Every structure is written in structure tokens, then in C-alpha cells.
XYZ file of C-alpha atoms in Angstrom:
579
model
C 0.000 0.000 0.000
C 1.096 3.444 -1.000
C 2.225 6.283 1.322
C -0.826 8.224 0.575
C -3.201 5.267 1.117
C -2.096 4.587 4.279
C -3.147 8.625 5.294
C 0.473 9.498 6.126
C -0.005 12.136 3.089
C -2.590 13.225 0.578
C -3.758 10.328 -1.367
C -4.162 13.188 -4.621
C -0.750 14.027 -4.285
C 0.149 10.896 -6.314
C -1.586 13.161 -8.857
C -0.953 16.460 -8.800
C 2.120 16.471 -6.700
C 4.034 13.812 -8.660
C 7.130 15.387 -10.440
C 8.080 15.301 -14.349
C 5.646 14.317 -16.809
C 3.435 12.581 -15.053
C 2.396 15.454 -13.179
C 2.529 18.313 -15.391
C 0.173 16.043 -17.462
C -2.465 16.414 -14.616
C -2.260 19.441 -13.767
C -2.323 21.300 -17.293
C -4.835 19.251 -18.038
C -7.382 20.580 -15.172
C -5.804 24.174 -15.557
C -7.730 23.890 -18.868
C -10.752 24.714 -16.640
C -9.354 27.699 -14.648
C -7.588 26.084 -11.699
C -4.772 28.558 -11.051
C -2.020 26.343 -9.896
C -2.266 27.393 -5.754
C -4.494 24.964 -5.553
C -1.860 21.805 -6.111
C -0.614 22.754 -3.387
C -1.247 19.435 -0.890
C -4.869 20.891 0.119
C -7.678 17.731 0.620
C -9.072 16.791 -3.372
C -12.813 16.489 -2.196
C -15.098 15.034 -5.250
C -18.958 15.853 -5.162
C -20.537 12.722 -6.307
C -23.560 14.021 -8.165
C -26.470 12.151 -9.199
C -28.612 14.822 -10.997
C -31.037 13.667 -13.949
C -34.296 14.897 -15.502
C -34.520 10.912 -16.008
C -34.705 11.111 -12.113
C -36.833 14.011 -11.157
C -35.897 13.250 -7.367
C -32.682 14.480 -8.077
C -32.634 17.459 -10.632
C -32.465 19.913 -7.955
C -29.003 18.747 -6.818
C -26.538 20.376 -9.428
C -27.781 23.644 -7.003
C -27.180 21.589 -4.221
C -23.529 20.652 -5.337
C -23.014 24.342 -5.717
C -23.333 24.756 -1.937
C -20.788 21.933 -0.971
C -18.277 23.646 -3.097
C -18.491 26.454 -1.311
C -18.345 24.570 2.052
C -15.187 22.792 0.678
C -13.706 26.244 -0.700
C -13.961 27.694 2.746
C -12.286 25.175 4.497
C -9.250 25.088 2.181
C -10.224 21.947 0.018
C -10.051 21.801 -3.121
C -14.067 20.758 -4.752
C -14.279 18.563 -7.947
C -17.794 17.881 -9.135
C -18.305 14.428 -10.614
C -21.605 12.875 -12.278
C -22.797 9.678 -11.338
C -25.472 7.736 -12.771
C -29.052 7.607 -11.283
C -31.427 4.791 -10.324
C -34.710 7.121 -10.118
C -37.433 4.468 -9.321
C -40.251 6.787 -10.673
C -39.505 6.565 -14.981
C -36.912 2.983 -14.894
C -37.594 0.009 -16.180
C -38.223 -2.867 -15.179
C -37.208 -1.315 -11.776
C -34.301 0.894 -10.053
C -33.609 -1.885 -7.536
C -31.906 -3.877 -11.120
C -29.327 -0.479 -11.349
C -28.561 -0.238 -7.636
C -25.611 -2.495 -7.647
C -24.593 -1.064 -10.484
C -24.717 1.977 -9.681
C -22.665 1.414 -5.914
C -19.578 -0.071 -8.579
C -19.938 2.828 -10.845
C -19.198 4.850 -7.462
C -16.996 2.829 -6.170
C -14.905 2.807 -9.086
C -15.027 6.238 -9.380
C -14.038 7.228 -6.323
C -10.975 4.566 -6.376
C -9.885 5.654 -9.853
C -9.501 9.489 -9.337
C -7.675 12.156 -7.020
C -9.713 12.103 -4.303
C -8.779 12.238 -0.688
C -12.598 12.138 0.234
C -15.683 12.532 -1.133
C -19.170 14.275 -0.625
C -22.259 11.863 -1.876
C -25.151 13.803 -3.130
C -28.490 11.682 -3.478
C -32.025 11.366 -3.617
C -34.761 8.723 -5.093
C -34.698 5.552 -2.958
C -31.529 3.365 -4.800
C -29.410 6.653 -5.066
C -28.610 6.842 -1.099
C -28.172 2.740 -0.456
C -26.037 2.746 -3.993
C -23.763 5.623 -3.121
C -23.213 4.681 0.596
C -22.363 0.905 -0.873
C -19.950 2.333 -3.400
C -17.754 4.601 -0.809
C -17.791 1.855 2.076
C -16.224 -0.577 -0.106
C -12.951 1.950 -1.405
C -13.146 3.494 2.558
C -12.150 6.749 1.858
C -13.729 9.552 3.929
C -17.472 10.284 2.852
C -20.124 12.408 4.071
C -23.938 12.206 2.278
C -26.276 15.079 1.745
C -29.745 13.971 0.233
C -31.554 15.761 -1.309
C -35.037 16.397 0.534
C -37.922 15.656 0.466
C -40.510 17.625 -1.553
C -43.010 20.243 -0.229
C -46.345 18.750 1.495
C -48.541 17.810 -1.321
C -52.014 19.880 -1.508
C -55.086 18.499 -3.481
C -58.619 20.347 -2.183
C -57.777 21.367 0.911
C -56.090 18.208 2.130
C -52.839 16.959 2.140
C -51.710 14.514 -0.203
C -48.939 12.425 -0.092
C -46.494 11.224 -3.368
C -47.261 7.388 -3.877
C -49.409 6.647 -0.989
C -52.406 8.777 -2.460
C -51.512 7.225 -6.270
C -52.927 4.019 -4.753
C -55.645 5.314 -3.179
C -56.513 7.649 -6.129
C -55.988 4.451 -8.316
C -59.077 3.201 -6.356
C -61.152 5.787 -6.211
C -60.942 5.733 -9.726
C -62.225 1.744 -9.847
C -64.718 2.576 -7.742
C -65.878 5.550 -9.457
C -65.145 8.262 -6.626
C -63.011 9.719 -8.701
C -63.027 11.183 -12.740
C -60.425 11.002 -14.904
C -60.328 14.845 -15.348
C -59.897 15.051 -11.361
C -56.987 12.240 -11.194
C -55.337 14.507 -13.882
C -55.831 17.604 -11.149
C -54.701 15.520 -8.163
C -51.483 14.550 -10.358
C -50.081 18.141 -10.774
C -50.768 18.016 -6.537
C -48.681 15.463 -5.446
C -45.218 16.635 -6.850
C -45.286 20.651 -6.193
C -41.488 21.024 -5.745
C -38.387 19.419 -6.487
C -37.174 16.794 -4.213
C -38.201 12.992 -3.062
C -41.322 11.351 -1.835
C -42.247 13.266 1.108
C -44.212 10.504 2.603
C -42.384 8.179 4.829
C -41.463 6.304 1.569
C -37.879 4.825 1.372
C -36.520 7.830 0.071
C -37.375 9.613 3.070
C -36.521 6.352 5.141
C -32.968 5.851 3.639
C -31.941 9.664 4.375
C -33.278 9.324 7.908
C -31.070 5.768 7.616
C -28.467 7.826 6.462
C -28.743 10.038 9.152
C -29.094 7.446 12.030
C -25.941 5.400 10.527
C -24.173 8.669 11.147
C -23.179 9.029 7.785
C -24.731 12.291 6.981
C -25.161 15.550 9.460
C -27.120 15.627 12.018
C -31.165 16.900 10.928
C -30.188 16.856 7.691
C -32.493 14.280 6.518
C -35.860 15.989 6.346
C -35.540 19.637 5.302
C -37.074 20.013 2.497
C -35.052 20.055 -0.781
C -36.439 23.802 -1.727
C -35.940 25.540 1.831
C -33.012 27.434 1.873
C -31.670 25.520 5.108
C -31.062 22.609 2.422
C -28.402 24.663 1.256
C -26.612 25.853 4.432
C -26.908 21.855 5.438
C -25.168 21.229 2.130
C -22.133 24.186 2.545
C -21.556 22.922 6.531
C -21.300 19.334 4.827
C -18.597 20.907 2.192
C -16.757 22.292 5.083
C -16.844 19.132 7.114
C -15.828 16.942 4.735
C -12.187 18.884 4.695
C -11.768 18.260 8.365
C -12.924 14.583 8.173
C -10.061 14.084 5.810
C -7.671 15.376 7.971
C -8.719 13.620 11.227
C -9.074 10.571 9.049
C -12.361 9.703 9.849
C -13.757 6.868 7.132
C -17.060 5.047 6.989
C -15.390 1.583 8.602
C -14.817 3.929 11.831
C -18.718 4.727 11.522
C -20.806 1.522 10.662
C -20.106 -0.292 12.887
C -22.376 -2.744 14.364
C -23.639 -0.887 16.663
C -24.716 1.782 14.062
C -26.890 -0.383 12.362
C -28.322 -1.571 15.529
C -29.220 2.366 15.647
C -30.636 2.616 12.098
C -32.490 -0.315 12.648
C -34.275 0.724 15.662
C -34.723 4.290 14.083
C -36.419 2.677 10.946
C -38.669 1.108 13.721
C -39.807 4.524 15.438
C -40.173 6.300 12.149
C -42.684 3.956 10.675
C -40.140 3.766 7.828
C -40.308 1.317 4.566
C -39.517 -2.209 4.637
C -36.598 -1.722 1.641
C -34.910 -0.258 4.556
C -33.889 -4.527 5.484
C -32.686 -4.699 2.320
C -30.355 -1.751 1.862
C -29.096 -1.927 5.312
C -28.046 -5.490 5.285
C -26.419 -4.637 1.510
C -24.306 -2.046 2.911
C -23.868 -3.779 6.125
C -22.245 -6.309 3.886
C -19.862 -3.959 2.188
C -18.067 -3.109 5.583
C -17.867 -6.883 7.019
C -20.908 -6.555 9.708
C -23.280 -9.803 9.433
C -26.846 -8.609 9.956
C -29.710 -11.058 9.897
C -33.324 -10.507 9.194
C -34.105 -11.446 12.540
C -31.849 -8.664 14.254
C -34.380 -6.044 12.606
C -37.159 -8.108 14.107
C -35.558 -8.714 17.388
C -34.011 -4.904 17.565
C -37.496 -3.274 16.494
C -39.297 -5.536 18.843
C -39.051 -3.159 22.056
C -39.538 0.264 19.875
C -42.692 1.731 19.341
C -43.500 3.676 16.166
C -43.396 7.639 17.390
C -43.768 9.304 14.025
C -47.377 10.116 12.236
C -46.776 10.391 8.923
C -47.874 8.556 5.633
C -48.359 5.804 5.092
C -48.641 4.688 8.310
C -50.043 8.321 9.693
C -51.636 11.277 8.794
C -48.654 13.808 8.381
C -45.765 14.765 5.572
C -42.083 14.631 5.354
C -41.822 19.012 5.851
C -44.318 18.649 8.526
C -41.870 16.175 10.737
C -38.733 18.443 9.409
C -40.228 21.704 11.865
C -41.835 19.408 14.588
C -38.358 18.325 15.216
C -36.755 15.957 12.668
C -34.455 12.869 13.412
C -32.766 14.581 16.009
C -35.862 14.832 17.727
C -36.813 11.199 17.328
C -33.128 9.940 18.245
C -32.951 12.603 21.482
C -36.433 10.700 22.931
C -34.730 7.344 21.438
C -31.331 7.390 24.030
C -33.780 8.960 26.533
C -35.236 5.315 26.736
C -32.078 3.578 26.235
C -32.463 2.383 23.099
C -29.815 3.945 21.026
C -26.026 3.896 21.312
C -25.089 7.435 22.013
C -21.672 6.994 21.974
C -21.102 5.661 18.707
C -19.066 8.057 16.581
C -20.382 10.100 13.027
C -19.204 12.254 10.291
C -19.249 15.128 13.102
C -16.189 13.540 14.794
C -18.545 13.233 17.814
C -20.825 10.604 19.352
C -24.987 10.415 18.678
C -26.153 11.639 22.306
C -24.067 14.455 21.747
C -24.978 14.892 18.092
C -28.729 15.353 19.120
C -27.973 16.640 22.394
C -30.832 19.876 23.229
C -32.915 18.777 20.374
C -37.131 18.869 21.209
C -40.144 17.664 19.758
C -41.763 20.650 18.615
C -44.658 19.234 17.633
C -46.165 16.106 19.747
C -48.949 15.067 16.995
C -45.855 14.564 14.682
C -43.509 13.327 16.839
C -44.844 11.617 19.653
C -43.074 10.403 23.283
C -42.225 7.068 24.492
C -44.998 7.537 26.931
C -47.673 7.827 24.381
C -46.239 6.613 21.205
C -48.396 6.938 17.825
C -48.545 3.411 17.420
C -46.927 0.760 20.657
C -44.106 -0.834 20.394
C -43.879 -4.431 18.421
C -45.660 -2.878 15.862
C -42.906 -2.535 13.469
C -41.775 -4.985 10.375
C -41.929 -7.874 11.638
C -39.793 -10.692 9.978
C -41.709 -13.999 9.325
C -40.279 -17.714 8.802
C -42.107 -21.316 7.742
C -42.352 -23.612 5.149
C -43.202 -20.741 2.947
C -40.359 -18.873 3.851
C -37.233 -20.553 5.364
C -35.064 -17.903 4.336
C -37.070 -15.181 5.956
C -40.366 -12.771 4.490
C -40.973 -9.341 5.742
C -44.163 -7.543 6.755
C -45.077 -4.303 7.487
C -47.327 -4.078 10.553
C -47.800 -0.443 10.741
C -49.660 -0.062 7.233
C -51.435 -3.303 7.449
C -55.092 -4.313 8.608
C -54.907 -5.431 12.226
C -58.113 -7.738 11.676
C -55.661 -9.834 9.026
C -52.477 -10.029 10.792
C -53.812 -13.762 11.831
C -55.598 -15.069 9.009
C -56.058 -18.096 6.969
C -57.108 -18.453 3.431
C -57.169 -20.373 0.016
C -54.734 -18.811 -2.208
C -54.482 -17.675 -6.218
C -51.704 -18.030 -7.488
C -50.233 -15.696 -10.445
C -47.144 -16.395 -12.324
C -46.158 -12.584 -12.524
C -47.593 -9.287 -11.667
C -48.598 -9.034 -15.329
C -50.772 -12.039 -15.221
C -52.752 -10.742 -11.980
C -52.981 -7.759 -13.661
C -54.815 -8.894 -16.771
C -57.173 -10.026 -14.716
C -57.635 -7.673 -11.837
C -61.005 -5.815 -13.082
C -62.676 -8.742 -14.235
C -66.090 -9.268 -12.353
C -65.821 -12.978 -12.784
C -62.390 -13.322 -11.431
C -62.702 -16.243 -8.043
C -61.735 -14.537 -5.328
C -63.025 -13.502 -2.011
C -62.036 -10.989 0.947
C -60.470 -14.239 2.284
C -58.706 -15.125 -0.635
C -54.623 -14.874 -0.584
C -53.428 -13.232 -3.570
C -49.985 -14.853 -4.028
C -47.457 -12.840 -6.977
C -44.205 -14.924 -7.843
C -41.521 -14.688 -10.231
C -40.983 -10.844 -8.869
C -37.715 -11.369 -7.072
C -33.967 -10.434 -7.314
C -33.261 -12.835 -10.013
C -36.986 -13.835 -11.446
C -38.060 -10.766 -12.743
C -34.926 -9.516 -12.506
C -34.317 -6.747 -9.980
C -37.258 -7.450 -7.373
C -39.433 -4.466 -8.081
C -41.972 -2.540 -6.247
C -45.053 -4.526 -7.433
C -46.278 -6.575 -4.179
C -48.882 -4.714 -3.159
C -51.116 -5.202 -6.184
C -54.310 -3.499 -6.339
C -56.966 -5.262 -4.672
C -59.613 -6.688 -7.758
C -62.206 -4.497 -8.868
C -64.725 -6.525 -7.890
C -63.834 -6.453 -4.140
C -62.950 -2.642 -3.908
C -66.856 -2.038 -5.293
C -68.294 -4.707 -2.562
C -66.329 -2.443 0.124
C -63.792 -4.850 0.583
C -60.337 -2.522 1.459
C -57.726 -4.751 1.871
C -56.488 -8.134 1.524
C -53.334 -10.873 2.254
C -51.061 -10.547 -0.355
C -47.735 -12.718 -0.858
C -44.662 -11.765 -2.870
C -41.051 -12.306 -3.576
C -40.787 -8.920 -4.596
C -41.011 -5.429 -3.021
C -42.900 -2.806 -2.058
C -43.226 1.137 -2.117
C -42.445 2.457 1.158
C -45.202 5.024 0.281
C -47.291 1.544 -0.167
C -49.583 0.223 2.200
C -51.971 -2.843 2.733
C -51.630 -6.479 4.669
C -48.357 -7.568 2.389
C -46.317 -10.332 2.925
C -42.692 -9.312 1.426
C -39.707 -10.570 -0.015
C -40.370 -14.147 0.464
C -36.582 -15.903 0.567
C -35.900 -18.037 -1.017
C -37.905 -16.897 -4.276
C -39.540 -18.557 -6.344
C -37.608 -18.556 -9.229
C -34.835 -20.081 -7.957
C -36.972 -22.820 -6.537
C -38.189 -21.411 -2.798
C -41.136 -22.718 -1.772
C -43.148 -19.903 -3.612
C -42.855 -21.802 -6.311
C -44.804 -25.125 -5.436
C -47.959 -23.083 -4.246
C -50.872 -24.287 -6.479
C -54.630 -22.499 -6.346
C -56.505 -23.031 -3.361
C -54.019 -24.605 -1.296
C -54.409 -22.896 2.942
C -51.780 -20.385 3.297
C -51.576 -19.567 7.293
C -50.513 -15.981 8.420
C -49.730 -15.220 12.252
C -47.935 -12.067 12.249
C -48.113 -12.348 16.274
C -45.990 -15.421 15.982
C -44.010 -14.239 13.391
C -44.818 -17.615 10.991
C -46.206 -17.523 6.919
C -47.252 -21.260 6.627
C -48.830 -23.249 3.317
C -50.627 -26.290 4.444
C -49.360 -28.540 2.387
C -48.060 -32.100 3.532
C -44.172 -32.843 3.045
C -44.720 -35.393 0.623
C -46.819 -33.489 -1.495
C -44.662 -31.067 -1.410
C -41.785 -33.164 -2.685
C -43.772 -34.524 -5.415
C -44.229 -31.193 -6.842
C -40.730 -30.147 -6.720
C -39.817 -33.309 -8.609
C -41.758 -31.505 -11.464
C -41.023 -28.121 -11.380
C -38.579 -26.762 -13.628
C -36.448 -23.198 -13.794
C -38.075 -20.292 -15.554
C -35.976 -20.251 -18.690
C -32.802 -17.707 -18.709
C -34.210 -15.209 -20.621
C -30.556 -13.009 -20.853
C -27.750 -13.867 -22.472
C -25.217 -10.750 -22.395
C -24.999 -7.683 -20.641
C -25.713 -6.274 -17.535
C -28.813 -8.026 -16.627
C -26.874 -11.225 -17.573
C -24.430 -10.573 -15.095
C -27.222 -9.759 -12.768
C -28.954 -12.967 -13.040
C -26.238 -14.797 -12.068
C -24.378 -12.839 -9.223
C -27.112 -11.434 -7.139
C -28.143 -12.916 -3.923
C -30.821 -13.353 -2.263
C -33.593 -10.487 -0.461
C -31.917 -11.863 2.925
C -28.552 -11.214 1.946
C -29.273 -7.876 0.743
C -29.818 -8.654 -3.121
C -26.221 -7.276 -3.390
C -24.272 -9.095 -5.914
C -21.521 -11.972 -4.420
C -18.476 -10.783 -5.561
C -19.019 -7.549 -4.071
C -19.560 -8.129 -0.597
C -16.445 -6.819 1.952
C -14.042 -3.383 1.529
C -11.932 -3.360 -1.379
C -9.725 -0.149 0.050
C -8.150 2.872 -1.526
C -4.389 2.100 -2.819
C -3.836 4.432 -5.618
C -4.118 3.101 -9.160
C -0.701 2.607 -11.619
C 0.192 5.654 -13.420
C 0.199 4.485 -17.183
C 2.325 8.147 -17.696
């Protein structure tokens, strides 16, 4: 390992401070762009990973916000070099963002390895972008700091609040059902999305920057304000100024996720009411910097915490509206208060989390409730399931599911894909009941490919017009985290890789007991085995490219859905100079 890798000196300064050709190449070469040459002079290289795209309208807004790092970085004596990263905007890509995650954390990683750059700033925003870029810069361990984006301004449709995602399905059904025109959806549309920014529900966009946040990756209450109040900005500048100082205390994500700060995002994601894709991100990046989470630690840590924030989808209130009744800090100050954080576990500040959120208040008490009279009680979190059905582990989200169907028992239908449901959902003949289990397969990491947000299917139109307003659904895929309904998740292992998803015919008793944590198909064993003696593998539909590669390296929903030969820290040792 090189001089500068080890941190004894600036890892750039194999760059720009190399002598004889080598170096003069570099350094004319950025000159071209106005860099008087002061600043060669051994000052931190900071690179602003920027993931701005009209293809992701989450994240157009952050060119501005790169703006304001530079000047943070400027200020501090670093030297700011914006760099463009791809972006996996799950709102416009096909078949799903979750497919481009992974690629997108090597695209970063690489990045970040391959250039000057003694540390780097990670700007995000739609749900893949934070998990992606946080995967990238814990593998090559060089000092990062995040800044998302924010979320966008409370949606406003009549008088009401409306929420991004979690009113699309509910004005998808008042549209069945005829409570809606299609002239008013087209209204309602324009006033969902009102400003740039993410979902401001309590969708994983908003969940993985409060993740972000909790992890101690990114400043403290930076999570929630909102991506077109000026404060977004000054949070962005302080983060360009901190970033300098991180690189020369030497602070690097292995010295902040630790176990112990997942153990704090986890039980975070618990009192926030946040998404389910949370399990899946965290235990990807979790196995980027060698610490082994299971999906039973996110049942077993969320167990004792009770759900303190009221927003959608769970609630009634919006991402800005939790930013001025307090924010994470306020959620995390009443966390440690009942001993249920680590407060001394160290983040990009340079200090501990007690301190971090040390003085911080719940402004508002409808938004952010106490321990002593939580929104919803504890145990009421996702709550990880195993059985027959699931060996490997499903996930459900108790907080936006019927209480009246968290024990249930029913015949199920089986669909091959969400497309075949769907071809079927309005049809008035189609032989199902309010007791009926809807089961979707084939929707997983490898089976679709990229386990998409498609689980909670809409409930059939024939239901939704007999009253009926939610049923048990079952899915080896995912779901929005603005998505709600009584959905079994990310059923491991999946089906199309022969889980027990797979051997589920039409009407056989599928058992739920969400109190005892079990997803059972009564089936005997021996039937069972006769059926997998006849099933067969969907046939591999790729046979090049990325998807390919996909296919055949990704894991499974329990292991993240990260791909195999990416798992652990690669490090930072400067690349060969070809000069």
C-alpha cells in the first residue's frame, strides 16, 4: 500500500504532486478549466458525487445543491471537484431501479478509487441513489459524508394533504370505484409533486436519508428539510466544510458503521414507521463493511420500539411537517432517553450520537410523539416472518397493514407474474373472495430480474366495489415504502430459484400469524416433494450484458440482493500511473 493510502499524506498528491511528466500532465490538463495552480498545493481533493437527472426528477435539484458543498469545501481550504454519477430514479426505470442499484454502488466505487480524491461528498435522492452511493464509498473506505436531497413540499389536493405514492394508490381506487373522474386524477397529479425533491411521505426515500442520518453518515437533521428551503443549502455548505476536516482527522465510513450503528438505524427505521426496503439496503451495505446482519436482528431490535412518528403511510402527516416538529434529532434525542440507542457511537461530526442530538425537542407532539404515548406501541414494526413458505425469511409491514388480518387463513391464487394478476384484476368474474390470498411470484432479485416494487397489487375491482379494502397478499418482490396494505414481502428463497413460492398451487391454505411471526402453506411434506420433482427453472431469458451478469451474481432479499463478488471493503491504494 502506497504512502498516501495509508493517510500518512494526501492520497491526490500521487496526482498532482508527482514530479516530471506525469504530473505536469495532470495538472495542465485541469488548468484547462481555470484552476490557477495554488491549488496543487497538498490541500484535501474532495469530489462531489452528483447524481442529478431529468430521467430522475428526485434528483434534478441537486446540481444547485452541489453548488453549496463547493463552497463549504472552498472555505475550508479543500479543493471541490464535481463528478456525475449515474441515477437509479425508481419513478420513470424500467423494469425497476432496484436492477441499477448495484450497479450503480460499482460505478461509485470505481469512481471514487480511480480518481484524485482524498474524500468525497455523496449527493443523493430517489430511494436506490442513497443505499447505492453509501455501498460504493464503504467498499474503497475513503472519507465520505452524504447530503440527500429532501424531500418535496407537502402535497395539496382540495384542501387536504396529499402524499407522493401513498395517495396514487388510493386515487388508483377511487378511480375503480368511481369516486373519482379522470379529469380530477389529472388535477390531483399536478398536486402530489409541487417542488423538487423525493417522496415526502415516509417512503424509502425519506426512510434511507433518515437511515443515512441514524448510521451517522450524513449531518445531524439533515435528513428531512425540504429540498427547496433554503436551510437545504446551508446543510449542504456545513457538509462541504466538514468533509475537509474529516479528511484530515481521518475519519472513514469503517470507523462509523459499525455494528452498533446499524443496531441504531435499525431501531430508528422502527420509530419512524419507515419502509420495509430499509432490510434490504441496510443489510447490503452492512455487507460492504464486514458486519453480518440477519433478518431477525431487525425483528428482534425493532421488537421493544414503538412507532413515534405520524406520517404517511402509516399516519396522517408529511415529510416538511416532521422536518419543523423536530426531525431525526428529535426522534433519536427521545430514542437514548429510553435507552435504546447507542449514544456513543461516533459520526461524520467527529462526535458521538447523544451528543450529536444533544438539546434537540419535539416541537410538535402530533408529529412526533413520546415514548410515553407513542403513535402506534411498540412491536408494531416490520416484523420478519419464517415457515415452510419462507425458510429464508419474508418481511411484513405491521404499521400499514389491517390489524383484523395479521392472523388469518385463506385459500390462495396463485399468479405467475404481476402481469398475469394484472390482466385479470377488473374482471367481475375473477374467483376470489375478501379471504382469498393473492400470491405474486416470479418478482424477485433474479426472477423478474431486480425485485421491483409490485407486491402490493391493487386489490380486484370486484372487491374494492363490494367495500372490501384490503387483503393478504404474498410476494417475492417489493414494495413502495409510500405503499400500504396487509403484504407479505420478499419471500426468501424466491420462487424462481426454486423457494417454496414456487410449489404453491390455487386453493391450497396459506396460514398468516404475524403475532408469531410464521407464513405457513398447508401442504403435507410429501406433497410437497412430489411437486418439486416436477417443477422446472423459468428459462434464462438473458444472455449478455448487464442483466446477464445480474442474473447470475445477485443474492438473495436476505442477503441484501447485493451481488456476491461484491460483498467486503476493497480499500483505496492508488491506481498505476500508465504516464
Amino acid at each position: 500500500m502506497t504512502e498516501e493510502a495509508r493517510g500518512t499524506g494526501r492520497r491526490s498528491r500521487a496526482w498532482f504532486g508527482a514530479r516530471g511528466r506525469g504530473g505536469m500532465l495532470y495538472r495542465s490538463w485541469m488548468r484547462n478549466q481555470g484552476f490557477g495552480h495554488e491549488v496543487f498545493d497538498g490541500r484535501p481533493v474532495i469530489g462531489i458525487a452528483v447524481s442529478a437527472s431529468e430521467l430522475a426528477p428526485c434528483n434534478t435539484h441537486l446540481t444547485g445543491v452541489a453548488e453549496a458543498v463547493q463552497r463549504g469545501v472552498w472555505q475550508s481550504g479543500g479543493f471541490p471537484l464535481r463528478f456525475p454519477t449515474m441515477a437509479t430514479g425508481e419513478t420513470l426505470m424500467r423494469p425497476t431501479a432496484m436492477l441499477y442499484r448495484n450497479l450503480m454502488a460499482m460505478e461509485v466505487e470505481e469512481l471514487i478509487r480511480a480518481n484524485p480524491l482524498d474524500g468525497v461528498v455523496l449527493l443523493s435522492g430517489c430511494d436506490k441513489t442513497t443505499p447505492a452511493m453509501l455501498m460504493g464509498a464503504a467498499s474503497v473506505d475513503l472519507p465520505a459524508l452524504m447530503v440527500t436531497g429532501g424531500p418535496m413540499l407537502n402535497g395539496k389536493y382540495r384542501g387536504r394533504d396529499v402524499g407522493s405514492g401513498t395517495h396514487v394508490w388510493k386515487f388508483e381506487e377511487d378511480l375503480k370505484t368511481g369516486r373519482m373522474t379522470e379529469e380530477e386524477s389529472h388535477v390531483a397529479e399536478g398536486c402530489m409533486a409541487r417542488s423538487s425533491g423525493h417522496c415526502m411521505t415516509m417512503g424509502t426515500a425519506s426512510t434511507m436519508a433518515c437511515a443515512a442520518e441514524a448510521l451517522g453518515m450524513q449531518l445531524p437533521g439533515s435528513a428531512a428539510w425540504p429540498a427547496v428551503d433554503s436551510r437545504r443549502m446551508e446543510t449542504a455548505q456545513a457538509a462541504g466544510r466538514r468533509i475537509v476536516r474529516m479528511v484530515e482527522e481521518g475519519l472513514r465510513p469503517s470507523a462509523i458503521l459499525t455494528r452498533e450503528a446499524f443496531e441504531n438505524a435499525i431501531r430508528v427505521n422502527a420509530a419512524i414507521g419507515g419502509s420495509t426496503n430499509a432490510i434490504i439496503h441496510l443489510t447490503a451495505l452492512a455487507g460492504r463493511v464486514g458486519v453480518d446482519l440477519d433478518p431477525e436482528d431487525f425483528d428482534a431490535l425493532a421488537r421493544a420500539v414503538p412507532t413515534l412518528v405520524n406520517l404517511m403511510p402509516s399516519g396522517r402527516y408529511l415529510m416538511e411537517d416532521f422536518c419543523y416538529a423536530g426531525g431525526l434529532p428529535a426522534v433519536m434525542a427521545e430514542l437514548l432517553r429510553g435507552g435504546l440507542l447507542h449514544g456513543e457511537r461516533i459520526t461524520v461530526t467527529g462526535r458521538g450520537v447523544a451528543e450529536n442530538v444533544a438539546g434537540a425537542e419535539r416541537v410538535d407532539p402530533d408529529v412526533i410523539t413520546g415514548l410515553d404515548a407513542p403513535f402506534q406501541p411498540a412491536g408494531n414494526g416490520t416484523a420478519v416472518l419464517r415457515g415452510n413458505l419462507c425458510p429464508d425469511g419474508a418481511v411484513i409491514k405491521q404499521s400499514a397493514a389491517s390489524p383484523h388480518l395479521l392472523t388469518h387463513r385463506g385459500p390462495a391464487r396463485v399468479f405467475d407474474s404481476p402481469e398475469e394478476y394484472h390482466r385479470v384484476a377488473d374482471d367481475p368474474e375473477l374467483d376470489v373472495d375478501e379471504n382469498t390470498v393473492l400470491v405474486i411470484r416470479n418478482a424477485g432479485p433474479k426472477g423478474y430480474p431486480g425485485m421491483p416494487e409490485v407486491s402490493n397489487v391493487p386489490l380486484p375491482a370486484k372487491l374494492l366495489k363490494a367495500g372490501v379494502t384490503d387483503m393478504v397478499r404474498v410476494c417475492d418482490g417489493r414494495m413502495s415504502g409510500t405503499g400500504y396494505g396487509t403484504v407479505v414481502l420478499h419471500v426468501a428463497p424466491e420462487a424462481a430459484v426454486g423457494g417454496p413460492l414456487a410449489l404453491v398451487r390455487n386453493g391450497d391454505p396459506i396460514v398468516l400469524d404475524v403475532p408469531n411471526r410464521t407464513l405457513r402453506l398447508e401442504v403435507d411434506d410429501a406433497e410437497l416433494r412430489r411437486r418439486r420433482a416436477t417443477w422446472r427453472a423459468p428459462a434464462e431469458e438473458h444472455t449478455g450484458g448487464y442483466t446477464w451478469l445480474y442474473t447470475r451474481h445477485v443474492e438473495q432479499a436476505d442477503k441484501g440482493a447485493d451481488f456476491d463478488f461484491l460483498r467486503g471493503c476493497r480499500g483505496y491504494d492508488v491506481p498505476r500511473d500508465s504516464h
